[in-house]
Each structure stands twice: as C-alpha cells, then as structure tokens.
Coordinates of C-alpha atoms in Angstrom, one line a residue:
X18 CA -16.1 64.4 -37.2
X19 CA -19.0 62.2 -38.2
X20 CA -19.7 60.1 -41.8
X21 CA -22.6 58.9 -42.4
X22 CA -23.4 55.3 -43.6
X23 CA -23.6 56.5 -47.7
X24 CA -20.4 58.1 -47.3
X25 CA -18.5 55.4 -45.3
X26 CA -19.6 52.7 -47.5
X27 CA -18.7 54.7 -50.6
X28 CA -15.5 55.4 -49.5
X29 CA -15.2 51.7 -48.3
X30 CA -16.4 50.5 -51.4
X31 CA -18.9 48.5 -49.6
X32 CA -22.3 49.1 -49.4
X33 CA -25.1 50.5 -46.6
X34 CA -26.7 46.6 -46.4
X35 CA -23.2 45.3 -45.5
X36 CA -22.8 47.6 -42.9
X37 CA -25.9 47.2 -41.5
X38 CA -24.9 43.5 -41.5
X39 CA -22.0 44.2 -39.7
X40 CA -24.0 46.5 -36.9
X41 CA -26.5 43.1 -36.5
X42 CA -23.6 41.1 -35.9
X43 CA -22.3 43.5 -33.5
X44 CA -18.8 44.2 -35.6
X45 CA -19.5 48.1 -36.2
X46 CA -22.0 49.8 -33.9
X47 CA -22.9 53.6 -35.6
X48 CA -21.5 56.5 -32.8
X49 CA -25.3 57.2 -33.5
X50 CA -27.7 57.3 -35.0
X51 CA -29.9 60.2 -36.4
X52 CA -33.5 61.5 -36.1
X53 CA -33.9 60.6 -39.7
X54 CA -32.6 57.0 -38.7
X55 CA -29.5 57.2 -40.4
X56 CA -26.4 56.0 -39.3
X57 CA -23.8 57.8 -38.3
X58 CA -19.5 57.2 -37.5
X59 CA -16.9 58.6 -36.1
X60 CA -13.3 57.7 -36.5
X61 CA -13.7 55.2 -34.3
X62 CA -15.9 53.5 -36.2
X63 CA -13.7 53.9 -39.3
X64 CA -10.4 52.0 -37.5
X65 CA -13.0 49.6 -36.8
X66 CA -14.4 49.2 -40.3
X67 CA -10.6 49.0 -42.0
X68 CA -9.6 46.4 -39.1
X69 CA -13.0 44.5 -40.1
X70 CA -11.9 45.1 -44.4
X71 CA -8.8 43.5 -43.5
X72 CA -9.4 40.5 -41.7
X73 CA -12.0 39.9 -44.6
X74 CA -8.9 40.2 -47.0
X75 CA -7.5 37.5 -45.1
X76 CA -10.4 35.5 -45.7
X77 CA -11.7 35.2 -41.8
X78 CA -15.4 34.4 -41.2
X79 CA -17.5 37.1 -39.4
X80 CA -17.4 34.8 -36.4
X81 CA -14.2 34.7 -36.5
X82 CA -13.5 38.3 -36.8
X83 CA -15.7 38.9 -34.2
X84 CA -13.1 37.0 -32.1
X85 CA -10.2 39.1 -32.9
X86 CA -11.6 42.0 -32.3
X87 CA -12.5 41.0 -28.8
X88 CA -9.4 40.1 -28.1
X89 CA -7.5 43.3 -29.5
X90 CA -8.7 46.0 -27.9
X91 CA -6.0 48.4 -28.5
X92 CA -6.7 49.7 -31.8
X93 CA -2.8 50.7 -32.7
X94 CA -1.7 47.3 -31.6
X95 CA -4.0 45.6 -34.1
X96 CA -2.9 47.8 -36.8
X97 CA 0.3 47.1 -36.5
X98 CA -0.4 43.0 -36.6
X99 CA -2.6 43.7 -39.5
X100 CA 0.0 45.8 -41.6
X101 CA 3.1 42.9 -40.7
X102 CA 0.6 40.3 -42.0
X103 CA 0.2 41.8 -45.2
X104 CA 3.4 43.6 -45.8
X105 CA 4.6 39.3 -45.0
X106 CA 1.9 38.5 -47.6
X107 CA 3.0 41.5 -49.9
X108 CA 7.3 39.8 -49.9
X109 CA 5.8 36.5 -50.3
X110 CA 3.4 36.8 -53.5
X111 CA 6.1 39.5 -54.9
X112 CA 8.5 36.0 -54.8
X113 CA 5.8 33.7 -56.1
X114 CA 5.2 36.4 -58.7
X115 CA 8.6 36.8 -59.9
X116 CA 9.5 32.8 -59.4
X117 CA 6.8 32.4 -62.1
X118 CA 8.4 35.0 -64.8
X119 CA 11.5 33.2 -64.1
X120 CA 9.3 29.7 -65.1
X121 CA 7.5 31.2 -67.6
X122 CA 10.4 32.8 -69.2
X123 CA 13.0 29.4 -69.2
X124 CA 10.3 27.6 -70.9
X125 CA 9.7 29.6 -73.7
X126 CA 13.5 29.9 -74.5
X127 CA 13.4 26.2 -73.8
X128 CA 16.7 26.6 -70.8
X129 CA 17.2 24.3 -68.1
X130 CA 14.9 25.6 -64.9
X131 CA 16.2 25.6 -61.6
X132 CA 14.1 24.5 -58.4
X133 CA 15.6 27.3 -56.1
X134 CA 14.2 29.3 -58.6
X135 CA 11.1 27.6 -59.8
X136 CA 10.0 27.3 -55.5
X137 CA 10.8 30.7 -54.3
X138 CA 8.1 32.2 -52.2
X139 CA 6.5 28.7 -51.4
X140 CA 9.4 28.3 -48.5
X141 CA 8.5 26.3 -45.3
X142 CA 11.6 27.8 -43.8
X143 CA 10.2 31.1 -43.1
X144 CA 7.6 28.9 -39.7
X145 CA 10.9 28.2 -38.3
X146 CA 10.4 30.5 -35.2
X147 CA 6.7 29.7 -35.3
X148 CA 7.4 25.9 -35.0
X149 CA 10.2 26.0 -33.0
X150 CA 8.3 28.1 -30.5
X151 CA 5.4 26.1 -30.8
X152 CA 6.1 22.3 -31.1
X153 CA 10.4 22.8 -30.4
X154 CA 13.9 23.0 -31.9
X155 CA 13.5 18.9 -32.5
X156 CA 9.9 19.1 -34.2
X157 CA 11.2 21.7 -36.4
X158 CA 14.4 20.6 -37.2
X159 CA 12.3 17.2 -38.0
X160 CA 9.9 17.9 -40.3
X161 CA 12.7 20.7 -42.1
X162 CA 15.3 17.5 -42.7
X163 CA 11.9 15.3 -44.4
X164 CA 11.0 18.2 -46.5
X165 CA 14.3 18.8 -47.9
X166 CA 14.5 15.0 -48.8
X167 CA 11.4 15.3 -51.1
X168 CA 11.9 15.4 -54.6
X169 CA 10.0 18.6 -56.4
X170 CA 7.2 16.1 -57.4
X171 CA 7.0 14.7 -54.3
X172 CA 6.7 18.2 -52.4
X173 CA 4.4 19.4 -55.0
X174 CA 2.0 16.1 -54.0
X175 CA 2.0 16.7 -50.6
X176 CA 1.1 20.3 -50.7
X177 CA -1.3 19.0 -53.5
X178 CA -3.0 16.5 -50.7
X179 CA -3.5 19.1 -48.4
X180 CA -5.3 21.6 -51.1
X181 CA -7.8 19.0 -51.6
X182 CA -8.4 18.0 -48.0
X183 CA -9.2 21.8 -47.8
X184 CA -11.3 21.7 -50.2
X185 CA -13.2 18.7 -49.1
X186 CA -13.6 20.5 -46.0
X187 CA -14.8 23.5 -47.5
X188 CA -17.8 21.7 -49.5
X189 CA -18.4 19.9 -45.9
X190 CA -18.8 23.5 -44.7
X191 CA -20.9 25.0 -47.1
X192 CA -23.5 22.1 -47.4
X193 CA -23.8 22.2 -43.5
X194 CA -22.8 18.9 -42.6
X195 CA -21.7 18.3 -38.4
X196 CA -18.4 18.0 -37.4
X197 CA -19.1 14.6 -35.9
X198 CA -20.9 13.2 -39.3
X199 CA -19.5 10.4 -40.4
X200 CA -19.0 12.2 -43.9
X201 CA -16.8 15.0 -42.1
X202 CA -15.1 12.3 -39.8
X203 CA -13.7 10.4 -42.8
X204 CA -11.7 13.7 -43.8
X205 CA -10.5 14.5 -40.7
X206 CA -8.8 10.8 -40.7
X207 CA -7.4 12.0 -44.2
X208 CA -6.2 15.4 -42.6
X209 CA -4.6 13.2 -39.8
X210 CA -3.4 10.8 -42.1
X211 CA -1.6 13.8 -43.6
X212 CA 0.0 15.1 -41.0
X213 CA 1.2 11.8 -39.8
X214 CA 3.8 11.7 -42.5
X215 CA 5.5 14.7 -40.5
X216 CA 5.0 13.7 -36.8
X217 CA 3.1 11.2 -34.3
X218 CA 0.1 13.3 -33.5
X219 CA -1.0 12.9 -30.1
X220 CA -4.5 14.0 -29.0
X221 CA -3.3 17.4 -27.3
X222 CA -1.3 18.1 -30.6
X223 CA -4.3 17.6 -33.2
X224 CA -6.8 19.5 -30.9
X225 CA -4.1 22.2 -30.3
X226 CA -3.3 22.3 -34.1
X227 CA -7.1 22.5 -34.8
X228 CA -7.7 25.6 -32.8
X229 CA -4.6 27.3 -34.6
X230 CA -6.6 26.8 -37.2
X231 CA -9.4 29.5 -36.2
X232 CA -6.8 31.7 -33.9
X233 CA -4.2 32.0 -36.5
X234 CA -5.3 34.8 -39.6
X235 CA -3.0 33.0 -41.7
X236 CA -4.7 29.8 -41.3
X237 CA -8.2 30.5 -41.0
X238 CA -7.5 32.3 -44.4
X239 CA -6.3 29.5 -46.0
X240 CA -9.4 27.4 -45.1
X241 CA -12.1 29.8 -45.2
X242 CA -11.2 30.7 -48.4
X243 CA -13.0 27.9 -49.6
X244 CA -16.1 28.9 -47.8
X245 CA -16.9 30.8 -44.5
X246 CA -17.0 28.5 -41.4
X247 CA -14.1 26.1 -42.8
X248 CA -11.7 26.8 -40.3
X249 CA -14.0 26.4 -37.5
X250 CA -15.3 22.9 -39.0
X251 CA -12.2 21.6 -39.2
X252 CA -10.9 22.7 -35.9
X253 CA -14.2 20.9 -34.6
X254 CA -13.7 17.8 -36.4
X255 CA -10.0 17.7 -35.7
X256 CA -11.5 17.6 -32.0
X257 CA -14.4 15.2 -32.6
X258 CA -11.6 12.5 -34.1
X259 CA -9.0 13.3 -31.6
X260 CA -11.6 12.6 -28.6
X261 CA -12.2 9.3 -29.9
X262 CA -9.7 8.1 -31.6
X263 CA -6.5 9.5 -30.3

C-alpha cells in the first residue's frame, strides 16, 4: 500500500515542502515516485517519517537525526528506544505537573510547602545507572552527596547557571559564530567552570561529555531547544577548550 505525499503530510500534520526537505536531506526517500512526479510511500516510508516526528519532538537537529537513523537500522528496535524515551518523559512531566498543583495549591491556602514535594520530577537520582555506568560508583556517589548538601536556593542556582549557559550557547549557534571564536571559547570556560563544582574534568572527560551531548536524545534536546545546531556547537567547543587548555 502506497500514500502519496498530500496524504502523508496531512495525516502527519506536516506539510509537502517539509517532506521534500526531508527527501533533499536524505531523511525520507519516496518508495517512488510517479509519472506525474508525485511522490509516493510505503510503510516503510511511514516508520521512517514517525521515527523522524519523534526525534524532532525531542528537539534533535536534522543533522543529528540523520545520525540516528544511521545507526539504528532496525526499525522495531528504534521504536522501542523512542517509546521508553517518552513514556520516561511522559512519568517525569506528569511529576513536575502535579509538584506544581501541590505549589500552587499551598500557596493560595497560605500552608507551609514541603521541598520533597515542591522538587518532585526535577530528581538527579533517576542518572544513577547512567552515571555510574558511565563515570563509576565513586563519581556518582560524589556528585549525589554535594547535591543533597545544597540548600533549595542553592540547587535552584545551579540548575539556573546551567539554563543560561544553554542559552548563551544557543544565540552562539544561531548567529553562526565558530566553535573556536573567542566569543564561543569564553562560554565554554563558563560551561567548564560549571561542571567543575562537581568533579575535576580532565581532557578525555570534557571531550567525552561533549559528544554525549549530540549522541544522547535527551541531551541534544535540551540544547537544541534553544536553536538547531546547539548541541553540536557545544560538543565542538567543549573540544576546542579541552585541546588547549586541558
């Protein structure tokens, strides 16, 4: 059974340009294309598409869905990564969500708030495998002992730092500037800075942590969601400052 490109990207609720776009880019090649030079898909093309929709959901740059999609070749397999991710996202925004009723509510009845309440959803704890896997028992256990020492301010400023080194990164992006500018350079020494509070970065452990950056959905959402090609600048810059001055 075949769709052609009006129907898919009415169904998609995308449009023909877009998935010409994503044919140039060589994301979603047609199973053909007609006589009367429309494009055509089969259900191929249609796991394709909702593996592409998703990533996007996730924020990930075309670039950088290009990459996972070369690397996951078995359609079901991606699928299932894809549907953990969000049913993850899904439990972790239906916390946030309730934690801020919980908020909302306390303060207009004017009753004491609790931080176990007021923070669930925003839990580090839930990287502990990842870390631990990762970096080892000792980093994790580590930076899980500072954390819990912070006061809520003091955990709300860090996380705070972060969102506007993101940020930073993302105008960076978006005006075009090189990862070795000096402009660029002088956030990266921030991001360092940053994670320095945590750990003793060494060169392998910045240019690692950079290119989780880009590999890691979760990541590369979080950057590119302040423009497309974040991620990928600050895995580059991360790089750029770790060369020379780790």
């Amino acid at each position: 059974m075949e769709w052609s490109i009006q129907e898919i990207a009415k169904k998609a609720g995308t449009t023909s340009r877009t998935l010409r776009h994503y044919g140039e880019r060589g994301l979603l090649e047609p199973s053909r294309i007609g006589a009367n030079g429309y494009r055509y898909y089969d259900q191929a093309g249609l796991v394709r598409l909702q593996r592409i929709l998703l990533l996007r959901e996730l924020g990930l740059s075309l670039p950088a869905i290009a990459e996972v999609l070369a690397g996951q070749r078995d359609a079901s397999a991606a699928l299932r990564t894809h549907l953990a991710l969000l049913e993850e996202e899904r439990e972790r925004i239906g916390r946030q969500i309730a934690s801020v009723r919980t908020t909302l509510r306390k303060t207009e009845r004017g009753e004491e708030l609790m931080a176990d309440e007021m923070f669930d959803g925003f839990d580090h704890t839930r990287y502990e495998e990842e870390v631990t896997e990762r970096w080892g028992r000792d980093a994790y256990e580590k930076g899980d002992r500072w954390w819990r020492s912070l006061t809520d301010a003091e955990k709300k400023a860090f996380m705070e730092e972060q969102a506007g080194i993101a940020r930073d990164f993302g105008r960076a992006a978006r005006d075009g500037l090189a990862a070795d500018s000096e402009e660029v350079q002088a956030i990266a020494r921030r991001q360092i800075a940053w994670l320095s509070t945590t750990t003793t970065p060494s060169r392998e452990y910045v240019i690692g942590l950079g290119q989780m950056y880009v590999d890691d959905p979760r990541f590369t959402a979080n950057y590119d969601k302040h423009g497309e090609g974040t991620a990928v600048l600050v895995r580059d810059a991360m790089k750029v400052y770790a060369e020379r001055n780790l």
